[in-house]
JSON list of C-alpha atoms in Angstrom, two decimals:
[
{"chain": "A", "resi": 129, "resn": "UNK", "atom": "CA", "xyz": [3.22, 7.28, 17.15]},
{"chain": "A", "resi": 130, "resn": "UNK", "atom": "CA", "xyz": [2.50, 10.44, 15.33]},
{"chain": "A", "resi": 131, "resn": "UNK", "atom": "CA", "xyz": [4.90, 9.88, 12.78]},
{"chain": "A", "resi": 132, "resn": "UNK", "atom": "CA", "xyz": [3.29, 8.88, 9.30]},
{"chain": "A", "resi": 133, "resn": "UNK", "atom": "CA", "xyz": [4.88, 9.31, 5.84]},
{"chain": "A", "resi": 134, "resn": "UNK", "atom": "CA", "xyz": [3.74, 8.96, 1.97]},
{"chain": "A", "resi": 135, "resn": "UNK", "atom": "CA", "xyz": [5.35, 7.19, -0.62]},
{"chain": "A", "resi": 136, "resn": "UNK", "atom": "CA", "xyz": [4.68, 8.43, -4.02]},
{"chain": "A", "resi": 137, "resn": "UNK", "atom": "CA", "xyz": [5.80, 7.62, -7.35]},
{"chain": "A", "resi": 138, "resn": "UNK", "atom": "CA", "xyz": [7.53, 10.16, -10.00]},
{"chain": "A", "resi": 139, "resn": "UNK", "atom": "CA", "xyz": [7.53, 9.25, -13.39]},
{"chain": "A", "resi": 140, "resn": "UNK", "atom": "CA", "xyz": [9.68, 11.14, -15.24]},
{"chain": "A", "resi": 141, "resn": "UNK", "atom": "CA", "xyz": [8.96, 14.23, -13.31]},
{"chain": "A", "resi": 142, "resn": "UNK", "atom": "CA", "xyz": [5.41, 13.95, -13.03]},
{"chain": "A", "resi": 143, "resn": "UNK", "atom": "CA", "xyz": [3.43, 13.35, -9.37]},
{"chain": "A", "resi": 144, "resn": "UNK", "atom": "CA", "xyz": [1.26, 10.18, -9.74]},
{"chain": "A", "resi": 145, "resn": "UNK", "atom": "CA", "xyz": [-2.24, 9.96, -7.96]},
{"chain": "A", "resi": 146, "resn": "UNK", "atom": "CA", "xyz": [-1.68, 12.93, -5.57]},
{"chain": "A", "resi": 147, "resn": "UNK", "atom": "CA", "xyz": [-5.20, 13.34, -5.00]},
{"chain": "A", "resi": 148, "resn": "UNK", "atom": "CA", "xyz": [-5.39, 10.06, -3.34]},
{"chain": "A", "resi": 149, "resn": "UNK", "atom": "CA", "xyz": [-2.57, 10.58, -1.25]},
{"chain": "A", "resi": 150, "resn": "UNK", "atom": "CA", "xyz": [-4.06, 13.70, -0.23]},
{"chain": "A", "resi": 151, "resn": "UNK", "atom": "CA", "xyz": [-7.25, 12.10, 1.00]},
{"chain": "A", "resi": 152, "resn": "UNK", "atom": "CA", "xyz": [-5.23, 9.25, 3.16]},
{"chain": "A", "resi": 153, "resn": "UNK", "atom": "CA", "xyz": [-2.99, 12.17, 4.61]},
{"chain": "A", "resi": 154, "resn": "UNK", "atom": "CA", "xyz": [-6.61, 13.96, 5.66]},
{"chain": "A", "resi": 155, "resn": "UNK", "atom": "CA", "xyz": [-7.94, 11.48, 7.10]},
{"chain": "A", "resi": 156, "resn": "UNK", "atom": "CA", "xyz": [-5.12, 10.61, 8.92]},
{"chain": "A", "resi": 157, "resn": "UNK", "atom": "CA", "xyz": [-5.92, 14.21, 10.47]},
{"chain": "A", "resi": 158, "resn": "UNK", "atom": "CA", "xyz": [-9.31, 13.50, 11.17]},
{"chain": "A", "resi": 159, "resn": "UNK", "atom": "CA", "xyz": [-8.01, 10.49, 13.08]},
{"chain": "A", "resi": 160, "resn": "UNK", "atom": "CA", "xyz": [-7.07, 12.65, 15.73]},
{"chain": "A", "resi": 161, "resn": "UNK", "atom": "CA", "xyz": [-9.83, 15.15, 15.10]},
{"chain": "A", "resi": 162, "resn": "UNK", "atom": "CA", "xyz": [-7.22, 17.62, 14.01]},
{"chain": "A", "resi": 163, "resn": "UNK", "atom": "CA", "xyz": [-8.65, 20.33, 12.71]},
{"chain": "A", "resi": 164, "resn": "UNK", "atom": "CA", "xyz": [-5.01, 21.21, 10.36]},
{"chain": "A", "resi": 165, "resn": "UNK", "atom": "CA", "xyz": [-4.34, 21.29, 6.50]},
{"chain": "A", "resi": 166, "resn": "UNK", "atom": "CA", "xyz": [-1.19, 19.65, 5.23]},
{"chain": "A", "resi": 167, "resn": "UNK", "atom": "CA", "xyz": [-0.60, 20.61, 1.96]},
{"chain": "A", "resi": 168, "resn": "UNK", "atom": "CA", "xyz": [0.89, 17.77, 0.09]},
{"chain": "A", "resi": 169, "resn": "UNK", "atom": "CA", "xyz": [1.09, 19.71, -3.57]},
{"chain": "A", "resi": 170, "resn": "UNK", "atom": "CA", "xyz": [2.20, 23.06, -2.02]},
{"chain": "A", "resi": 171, "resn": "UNK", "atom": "CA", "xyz": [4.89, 21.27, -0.30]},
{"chain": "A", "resi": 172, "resn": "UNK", "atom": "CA", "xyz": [5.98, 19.27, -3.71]},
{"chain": "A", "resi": 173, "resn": "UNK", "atom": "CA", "xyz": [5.69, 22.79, -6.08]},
{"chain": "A", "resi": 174, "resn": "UNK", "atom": "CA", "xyz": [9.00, 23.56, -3.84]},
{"chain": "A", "resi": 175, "resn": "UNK", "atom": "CA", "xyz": [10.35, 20.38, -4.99]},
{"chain": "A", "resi": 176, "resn": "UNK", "atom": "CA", "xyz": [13.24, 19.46, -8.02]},
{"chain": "A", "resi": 177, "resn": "UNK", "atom": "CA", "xyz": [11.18, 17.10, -9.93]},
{"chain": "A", "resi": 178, "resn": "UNK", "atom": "CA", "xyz": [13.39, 16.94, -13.03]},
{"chain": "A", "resi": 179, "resn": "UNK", "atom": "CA", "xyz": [14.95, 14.02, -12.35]},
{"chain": "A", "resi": 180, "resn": "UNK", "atom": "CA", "xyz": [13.87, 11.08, -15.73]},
{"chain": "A", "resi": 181, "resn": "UNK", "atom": "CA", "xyz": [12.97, 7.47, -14.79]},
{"chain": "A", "resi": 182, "resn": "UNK", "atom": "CA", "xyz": [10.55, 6.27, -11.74]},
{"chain": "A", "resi": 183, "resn": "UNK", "atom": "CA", "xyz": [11.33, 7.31, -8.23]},
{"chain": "A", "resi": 184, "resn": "UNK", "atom": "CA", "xyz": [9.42, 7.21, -5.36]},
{"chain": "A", "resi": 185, "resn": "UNK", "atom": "CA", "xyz": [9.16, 10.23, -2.90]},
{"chain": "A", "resi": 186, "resn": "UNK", "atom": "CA", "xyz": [8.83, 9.24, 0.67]},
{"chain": "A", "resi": 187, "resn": "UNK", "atom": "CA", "xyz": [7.25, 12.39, 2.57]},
{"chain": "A", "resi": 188, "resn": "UNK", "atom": "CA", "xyz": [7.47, 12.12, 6.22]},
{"chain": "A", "resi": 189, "resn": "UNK", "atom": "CA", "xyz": [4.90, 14.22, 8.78]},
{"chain": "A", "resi": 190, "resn": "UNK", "atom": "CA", "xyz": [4.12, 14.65, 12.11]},
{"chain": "A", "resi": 191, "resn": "UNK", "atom": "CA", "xyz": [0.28, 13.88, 11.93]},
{"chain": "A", "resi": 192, "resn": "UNK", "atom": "CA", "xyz": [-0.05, 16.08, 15.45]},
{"chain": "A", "resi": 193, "resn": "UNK", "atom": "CA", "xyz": [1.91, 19.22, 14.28]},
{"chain": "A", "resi": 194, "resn": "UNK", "atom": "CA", "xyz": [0.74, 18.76, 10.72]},
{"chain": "A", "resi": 195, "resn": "UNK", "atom": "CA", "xyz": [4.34, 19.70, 9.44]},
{"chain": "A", "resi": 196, "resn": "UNK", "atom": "CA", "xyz": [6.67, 17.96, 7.33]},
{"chain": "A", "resi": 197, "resn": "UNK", "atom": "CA", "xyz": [9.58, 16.25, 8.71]},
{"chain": "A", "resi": 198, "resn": "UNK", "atom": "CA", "xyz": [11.60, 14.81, 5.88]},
{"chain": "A", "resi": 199, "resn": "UNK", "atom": "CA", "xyz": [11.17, 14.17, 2.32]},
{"chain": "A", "resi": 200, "resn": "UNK", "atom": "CA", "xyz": [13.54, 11.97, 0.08]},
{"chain": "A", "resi": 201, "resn": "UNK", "atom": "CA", "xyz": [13.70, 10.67, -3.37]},
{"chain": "A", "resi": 202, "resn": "UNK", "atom": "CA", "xyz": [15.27, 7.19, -4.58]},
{"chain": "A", "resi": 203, "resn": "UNK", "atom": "CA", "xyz": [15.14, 5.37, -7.53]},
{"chain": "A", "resi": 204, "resn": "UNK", "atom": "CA", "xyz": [12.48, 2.86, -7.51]},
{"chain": "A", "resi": 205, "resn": "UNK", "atom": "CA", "xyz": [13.02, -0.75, -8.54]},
{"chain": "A", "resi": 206, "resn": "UNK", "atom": "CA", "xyz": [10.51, -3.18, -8.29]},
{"chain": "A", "resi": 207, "resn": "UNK", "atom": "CA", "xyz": [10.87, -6.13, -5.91]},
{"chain": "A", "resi": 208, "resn": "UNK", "atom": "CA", "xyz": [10.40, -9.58, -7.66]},
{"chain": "A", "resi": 209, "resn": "UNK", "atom": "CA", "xyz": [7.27, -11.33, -5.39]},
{"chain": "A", "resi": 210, "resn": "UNK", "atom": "CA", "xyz": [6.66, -15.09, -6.82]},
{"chain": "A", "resi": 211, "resn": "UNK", "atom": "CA", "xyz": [5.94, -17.03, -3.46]},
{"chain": "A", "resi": 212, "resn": "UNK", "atom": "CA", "xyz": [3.74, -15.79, -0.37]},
{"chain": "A", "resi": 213, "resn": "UNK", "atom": "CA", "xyz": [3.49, -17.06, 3.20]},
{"chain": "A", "resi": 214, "resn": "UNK", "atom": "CA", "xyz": [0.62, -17.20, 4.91]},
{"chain": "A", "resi": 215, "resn": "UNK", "atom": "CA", "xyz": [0.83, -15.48, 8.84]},
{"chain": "A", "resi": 216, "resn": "UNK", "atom": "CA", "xyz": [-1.50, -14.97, 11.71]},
{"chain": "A", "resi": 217, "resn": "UNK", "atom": "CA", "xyz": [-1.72, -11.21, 12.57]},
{"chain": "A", "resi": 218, "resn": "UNK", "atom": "CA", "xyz": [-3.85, -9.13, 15.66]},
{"chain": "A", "resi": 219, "resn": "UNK", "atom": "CA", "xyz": [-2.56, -6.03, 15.20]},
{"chain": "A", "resi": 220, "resn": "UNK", "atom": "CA", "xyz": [-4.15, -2.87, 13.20]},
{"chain": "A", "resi": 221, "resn": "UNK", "atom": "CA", "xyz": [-1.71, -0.91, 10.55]},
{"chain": "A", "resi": 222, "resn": "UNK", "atom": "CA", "xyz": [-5.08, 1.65, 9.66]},
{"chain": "A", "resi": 223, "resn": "UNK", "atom": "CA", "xyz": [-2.38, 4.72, 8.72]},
{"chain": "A", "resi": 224, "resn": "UNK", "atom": "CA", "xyz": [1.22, 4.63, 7.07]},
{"chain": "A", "resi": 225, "resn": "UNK", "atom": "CA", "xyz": [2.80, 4.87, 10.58]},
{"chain": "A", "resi": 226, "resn": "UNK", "atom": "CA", "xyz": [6.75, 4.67, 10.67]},
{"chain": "A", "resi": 227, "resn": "UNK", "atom": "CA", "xyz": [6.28, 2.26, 13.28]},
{"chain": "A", "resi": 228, "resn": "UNK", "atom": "CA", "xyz": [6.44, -0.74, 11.01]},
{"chain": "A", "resi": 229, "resn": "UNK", "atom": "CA", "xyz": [7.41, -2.95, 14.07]},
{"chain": "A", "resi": 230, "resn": "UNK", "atom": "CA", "xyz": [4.53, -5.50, 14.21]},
{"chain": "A", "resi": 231, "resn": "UNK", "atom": "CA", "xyz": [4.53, -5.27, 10.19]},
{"chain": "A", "resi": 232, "resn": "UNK", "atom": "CA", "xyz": [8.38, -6.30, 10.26]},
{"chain": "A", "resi": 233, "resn": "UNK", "atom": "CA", "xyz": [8.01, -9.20, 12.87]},
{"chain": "A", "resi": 234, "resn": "UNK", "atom": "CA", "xyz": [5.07, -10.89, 10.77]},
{"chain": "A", "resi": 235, "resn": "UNK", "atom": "CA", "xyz": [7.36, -10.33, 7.57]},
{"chain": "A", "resi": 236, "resn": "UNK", "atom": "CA", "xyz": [10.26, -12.01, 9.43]},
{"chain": "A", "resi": 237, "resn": "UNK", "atom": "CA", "xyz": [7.84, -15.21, 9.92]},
{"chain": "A", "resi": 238, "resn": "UNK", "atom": "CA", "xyz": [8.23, -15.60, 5.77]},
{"chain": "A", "resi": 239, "resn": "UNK", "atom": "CA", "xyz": [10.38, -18.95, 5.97]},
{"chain": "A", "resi": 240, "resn": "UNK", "atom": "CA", "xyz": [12.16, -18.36, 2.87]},
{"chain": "A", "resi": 241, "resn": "UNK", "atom": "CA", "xyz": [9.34, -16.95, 0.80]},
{"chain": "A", "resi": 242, "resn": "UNK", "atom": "CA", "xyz": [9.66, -13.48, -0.66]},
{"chain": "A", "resi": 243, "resn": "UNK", "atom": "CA", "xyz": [6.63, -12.01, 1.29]},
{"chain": "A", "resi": 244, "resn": "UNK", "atom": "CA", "xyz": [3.85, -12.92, 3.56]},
{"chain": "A", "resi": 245, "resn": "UNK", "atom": "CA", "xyz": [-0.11, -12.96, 2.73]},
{"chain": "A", "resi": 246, "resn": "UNK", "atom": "CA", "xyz": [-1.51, -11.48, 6.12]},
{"chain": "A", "resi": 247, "resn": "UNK", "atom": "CA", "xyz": [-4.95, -12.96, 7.89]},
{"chain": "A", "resi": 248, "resn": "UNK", "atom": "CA", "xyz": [-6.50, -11.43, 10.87]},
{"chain": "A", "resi": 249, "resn": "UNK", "atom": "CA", "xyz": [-10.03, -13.63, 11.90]},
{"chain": "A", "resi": 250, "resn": "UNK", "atom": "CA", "xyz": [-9.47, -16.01, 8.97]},
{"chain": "A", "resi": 251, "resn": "UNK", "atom": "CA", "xyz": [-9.73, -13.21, 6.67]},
{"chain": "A", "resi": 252, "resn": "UNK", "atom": "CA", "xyz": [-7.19, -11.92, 3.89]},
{"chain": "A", "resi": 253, "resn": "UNK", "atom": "CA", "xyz": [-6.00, -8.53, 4.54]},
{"chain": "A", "resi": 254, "resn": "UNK", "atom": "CA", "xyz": [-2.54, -7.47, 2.94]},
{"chain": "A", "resi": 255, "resn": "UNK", "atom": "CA", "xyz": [1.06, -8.23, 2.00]},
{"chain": "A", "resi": 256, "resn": "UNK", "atom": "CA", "xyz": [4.03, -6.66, 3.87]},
{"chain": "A", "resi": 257, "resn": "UNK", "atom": "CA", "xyz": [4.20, -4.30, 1.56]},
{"chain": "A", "resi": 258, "resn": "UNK", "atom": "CA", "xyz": [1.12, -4.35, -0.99]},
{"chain": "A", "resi": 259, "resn": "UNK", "atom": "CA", "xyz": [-2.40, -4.50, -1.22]},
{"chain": "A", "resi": 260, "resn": "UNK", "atom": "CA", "xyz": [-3.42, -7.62, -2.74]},
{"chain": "A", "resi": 261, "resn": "UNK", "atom": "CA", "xyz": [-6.82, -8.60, -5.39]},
{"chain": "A", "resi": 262, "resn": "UNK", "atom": "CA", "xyz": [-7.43, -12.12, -6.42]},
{"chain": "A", "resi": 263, "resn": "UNK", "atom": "CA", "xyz": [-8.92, -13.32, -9.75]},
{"chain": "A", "resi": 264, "resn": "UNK", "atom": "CA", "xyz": [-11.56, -15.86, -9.97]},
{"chain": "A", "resi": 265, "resn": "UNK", "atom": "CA", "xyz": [-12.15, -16.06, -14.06]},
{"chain": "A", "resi": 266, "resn": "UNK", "atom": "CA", "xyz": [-14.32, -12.75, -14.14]},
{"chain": "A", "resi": 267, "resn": "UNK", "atom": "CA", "xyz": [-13.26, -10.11, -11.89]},
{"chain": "A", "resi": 268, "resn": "UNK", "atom": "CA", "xyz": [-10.95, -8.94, -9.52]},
{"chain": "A", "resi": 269, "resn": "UNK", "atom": "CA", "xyz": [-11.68, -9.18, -5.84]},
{"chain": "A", "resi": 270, "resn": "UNK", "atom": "CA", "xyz": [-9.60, -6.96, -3.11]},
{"chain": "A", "resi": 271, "resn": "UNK", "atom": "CA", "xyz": [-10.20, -7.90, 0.58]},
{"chain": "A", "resi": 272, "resn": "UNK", "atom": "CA", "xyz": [-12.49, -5.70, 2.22]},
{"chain": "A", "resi": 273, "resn": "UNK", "atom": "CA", "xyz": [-11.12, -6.02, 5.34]},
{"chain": "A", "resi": 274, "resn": "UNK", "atom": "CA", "xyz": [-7.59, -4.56, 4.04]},
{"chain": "A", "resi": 275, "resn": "UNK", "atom": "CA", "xyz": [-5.09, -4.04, 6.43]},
{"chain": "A", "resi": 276, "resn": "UNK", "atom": "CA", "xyz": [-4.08, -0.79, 4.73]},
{"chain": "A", "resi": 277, "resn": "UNK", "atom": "CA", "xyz": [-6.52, 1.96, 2.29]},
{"chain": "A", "resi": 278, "resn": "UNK", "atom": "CA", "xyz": [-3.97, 2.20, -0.32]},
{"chain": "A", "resi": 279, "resn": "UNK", "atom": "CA", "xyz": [-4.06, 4.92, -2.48]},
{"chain": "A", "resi": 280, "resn": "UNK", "atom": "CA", "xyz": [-3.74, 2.65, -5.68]},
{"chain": "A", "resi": 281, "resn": "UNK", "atom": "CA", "xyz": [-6.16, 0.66, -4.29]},
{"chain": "A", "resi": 282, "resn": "UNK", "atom": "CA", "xyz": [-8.52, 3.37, -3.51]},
{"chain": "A", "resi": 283, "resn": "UNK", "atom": "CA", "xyz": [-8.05, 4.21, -7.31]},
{"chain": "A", "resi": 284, "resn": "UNK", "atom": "CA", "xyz": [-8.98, 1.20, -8.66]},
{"chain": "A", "resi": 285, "resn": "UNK", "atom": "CA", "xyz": [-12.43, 0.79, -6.29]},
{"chain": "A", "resi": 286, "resn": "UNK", "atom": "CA", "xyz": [-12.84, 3.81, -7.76]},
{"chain": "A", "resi": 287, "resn": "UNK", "atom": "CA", "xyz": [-12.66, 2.93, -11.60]},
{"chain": "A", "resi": 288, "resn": "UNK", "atom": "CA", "xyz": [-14.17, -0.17, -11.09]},
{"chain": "A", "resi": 289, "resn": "UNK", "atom": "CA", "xyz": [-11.44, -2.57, -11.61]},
{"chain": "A", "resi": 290, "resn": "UNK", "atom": "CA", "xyz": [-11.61, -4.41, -8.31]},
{"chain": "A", "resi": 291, "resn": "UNK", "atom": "CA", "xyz": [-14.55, -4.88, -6.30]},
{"chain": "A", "resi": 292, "resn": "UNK", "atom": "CA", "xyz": [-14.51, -5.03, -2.39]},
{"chain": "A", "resi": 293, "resn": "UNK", "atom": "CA", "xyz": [-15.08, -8.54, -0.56]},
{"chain": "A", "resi": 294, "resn": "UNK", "atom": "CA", "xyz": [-14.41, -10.53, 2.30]},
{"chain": "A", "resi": 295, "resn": "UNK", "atom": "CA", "xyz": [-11.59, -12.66, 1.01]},
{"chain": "A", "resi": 296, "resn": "UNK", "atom": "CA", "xyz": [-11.37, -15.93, 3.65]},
{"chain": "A", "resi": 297, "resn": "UNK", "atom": "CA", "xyz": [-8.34, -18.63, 3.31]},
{"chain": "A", "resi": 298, "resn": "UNK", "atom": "CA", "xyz": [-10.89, -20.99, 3.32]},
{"chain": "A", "resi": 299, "resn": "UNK", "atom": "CA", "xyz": [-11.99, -19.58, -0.12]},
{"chain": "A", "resi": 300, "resn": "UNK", "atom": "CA", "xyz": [-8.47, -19.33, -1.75]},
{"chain": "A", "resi": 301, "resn": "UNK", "atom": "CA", "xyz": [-8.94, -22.32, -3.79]},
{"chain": "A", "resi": 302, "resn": "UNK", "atom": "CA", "xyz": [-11.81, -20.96, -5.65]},
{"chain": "A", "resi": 303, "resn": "UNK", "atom": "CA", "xyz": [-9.47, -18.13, -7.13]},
{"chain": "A", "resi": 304, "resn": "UNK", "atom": "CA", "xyz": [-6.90, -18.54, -10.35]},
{"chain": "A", "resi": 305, "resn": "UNK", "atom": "CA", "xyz": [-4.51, -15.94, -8.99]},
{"chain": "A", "resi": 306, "resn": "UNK", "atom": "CA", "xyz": [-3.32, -12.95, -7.18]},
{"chain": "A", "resi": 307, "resn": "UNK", "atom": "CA", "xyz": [-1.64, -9.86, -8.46]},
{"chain": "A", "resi": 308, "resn": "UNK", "atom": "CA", "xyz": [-0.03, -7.48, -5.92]},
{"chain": "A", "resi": 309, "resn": "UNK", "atom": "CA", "xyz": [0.02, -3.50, -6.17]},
{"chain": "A", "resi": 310, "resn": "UNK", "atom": "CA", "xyz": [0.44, -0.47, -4.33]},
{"chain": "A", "resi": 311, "resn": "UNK", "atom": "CA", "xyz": [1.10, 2.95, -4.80]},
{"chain": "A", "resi": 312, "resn": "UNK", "atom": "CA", "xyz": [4.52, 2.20, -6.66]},
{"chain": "A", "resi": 313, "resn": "UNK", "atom": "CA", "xyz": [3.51, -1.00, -8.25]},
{"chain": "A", "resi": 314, "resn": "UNK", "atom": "CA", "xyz": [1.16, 0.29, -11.39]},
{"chain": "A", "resi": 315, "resn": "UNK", "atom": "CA", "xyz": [-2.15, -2.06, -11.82]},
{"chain": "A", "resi": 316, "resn": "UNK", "atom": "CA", "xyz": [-0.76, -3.36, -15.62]},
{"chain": "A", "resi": 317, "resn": "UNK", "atom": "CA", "xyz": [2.70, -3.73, -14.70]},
{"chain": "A", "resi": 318, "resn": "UNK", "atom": "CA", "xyz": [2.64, -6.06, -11.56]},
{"chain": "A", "resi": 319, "resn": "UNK", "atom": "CA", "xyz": [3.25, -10.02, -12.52]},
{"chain": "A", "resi": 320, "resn": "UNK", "atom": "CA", "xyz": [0.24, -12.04, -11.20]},
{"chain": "A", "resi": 321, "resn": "UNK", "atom": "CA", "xyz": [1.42, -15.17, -8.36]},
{"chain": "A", "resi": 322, "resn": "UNK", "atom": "CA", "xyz": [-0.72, -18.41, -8.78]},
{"chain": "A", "resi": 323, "resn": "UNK", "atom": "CA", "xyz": [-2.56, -19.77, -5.83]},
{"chain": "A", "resi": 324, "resn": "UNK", "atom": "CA", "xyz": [-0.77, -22.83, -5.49]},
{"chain": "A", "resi": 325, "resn": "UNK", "atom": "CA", "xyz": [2.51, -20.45, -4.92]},
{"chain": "A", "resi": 326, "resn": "UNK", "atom": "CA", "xyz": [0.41, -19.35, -1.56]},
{"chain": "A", "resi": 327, "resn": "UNK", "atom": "CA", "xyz": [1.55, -21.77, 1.44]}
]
C-alpha cells in the first residue's frame, strides 16, 4: 500500500515535534529507495493554524508519488486506557500505512478491555494505538523490538528518558507499571496502567 499518513498534534497553533515526523516520513522514502523530498513544513506554512486548544493534523501521502493526498484537522481528546489485553501478532506495521487491517483485527481480539498489549516471538512490541515503556523502580524501559518508531518515542530515546530493551511477557512481573504515549499523548500527561491491569 503506498498510502501512509502523519498525525501531528497542534497546540494552540503551534506544530509539535515536526522534525521527528519529518525523519519517519524520509525514511519511509528511503523504504522504497525513492530518491523524492516531501516537504512536511512547506506543506503546513500553507496551512490555517489559528485554531486554540489541541488538535491533531492527520496528513495523508502517497509514499510513491511523494505528494500529499489529504490533510484534516480534529479536535483531539484523549482516550481513557486503564486495562490491556494481551494478543499474539505475525504481522509487521514498520510505517504509518492506512492499511490498519491486521492492526484492527488484533484490536478486535480485546475481550472487553480498552486496548491490546501486542507480542510478536514472546516479545512486547506496541498498543493499537501507542507506543508503550514500562517502569521497574529506576527507569523507563520501551521495547526494542517496537512495532512502530514513533515520533514521541524517538524523542524521548533521544533525551534520555526511556532506554531501549527487549521487553518479554515472561518479564512483566518484574515491572511496577506501564505508561502509554504517542505522538498525541505528551510523556507527563499520559496516566500510568499497573501490571496487574495487563491480562
Amino acid at each position: 500500500m503506498s498510502q501512509f499518513f502523519e498525525s501531528i498534534r497542534i497546540v494552540n497553533g503551534r506544530v509539535m515535534n515536526l522534525s521527528q515526523h519529518q525523519i519517519r516520513v524520509d525514511r519511509a522514502m528511503k523504504s522504497i529507495n525513492s530518491m523524492d523530498f516531501l516537504d512536511l513544513k512547506k506543506h503546513i506554512a500553507t496551512l490555517d493554524l489559528s485554531k486554540s486548544g489541541v488538535y491533531k493534523l492527520r496528513i495523508s501521502y502517497n509514499v510513491h508519488k511523494a505528494e500529499i493526498l489529504d490533510t484534516r484537522f480534529q479536535a483531539y481528546e484523549e482516550k481513557s486506557i486503564t486495562t490491556l489485553r494481551l494478543v499474539d501478532i505475525k504481522f509487521n506495521y514498520e510505517h504509518k500505512s492506512e492499511d490498519r487491517e491486521a492492526l484492527n483485527h488484533a484490536f478486535g481480539k480485546r475481550d472487553g478491555a480498552d486496548d491490546v498489549l501486542l507480542v510478536r516471538n514472546g516479545l512486547i512490541t506496541d498498543t493499537w494505538y501507542c507506543n508503550v515503556a514500562f517502569y521497574n523502580g529506576e527507569i523507563w524501559l520501551t521495547p526494542k523490538d517496537a512495532l512502530l518508531q514513533g515520533t514521541m518515542r524517538a524523542k524521548l530515546i533521544q533525551t534520555k528518558k526511556i532506554v531501549q530493551a527487549d521487553i518479554a511477557v515472561l518479564d512483566l512481573a518484574s515491572f511496577k507499571k506501564i505508561r502509554l504515549f504517542n505522538a498525541m499523548i505528551p510523556w507527563s500527561r499520559q496516566k500510568d496502567i499497573l501490571i496487574k491491569s495487563i491480562n
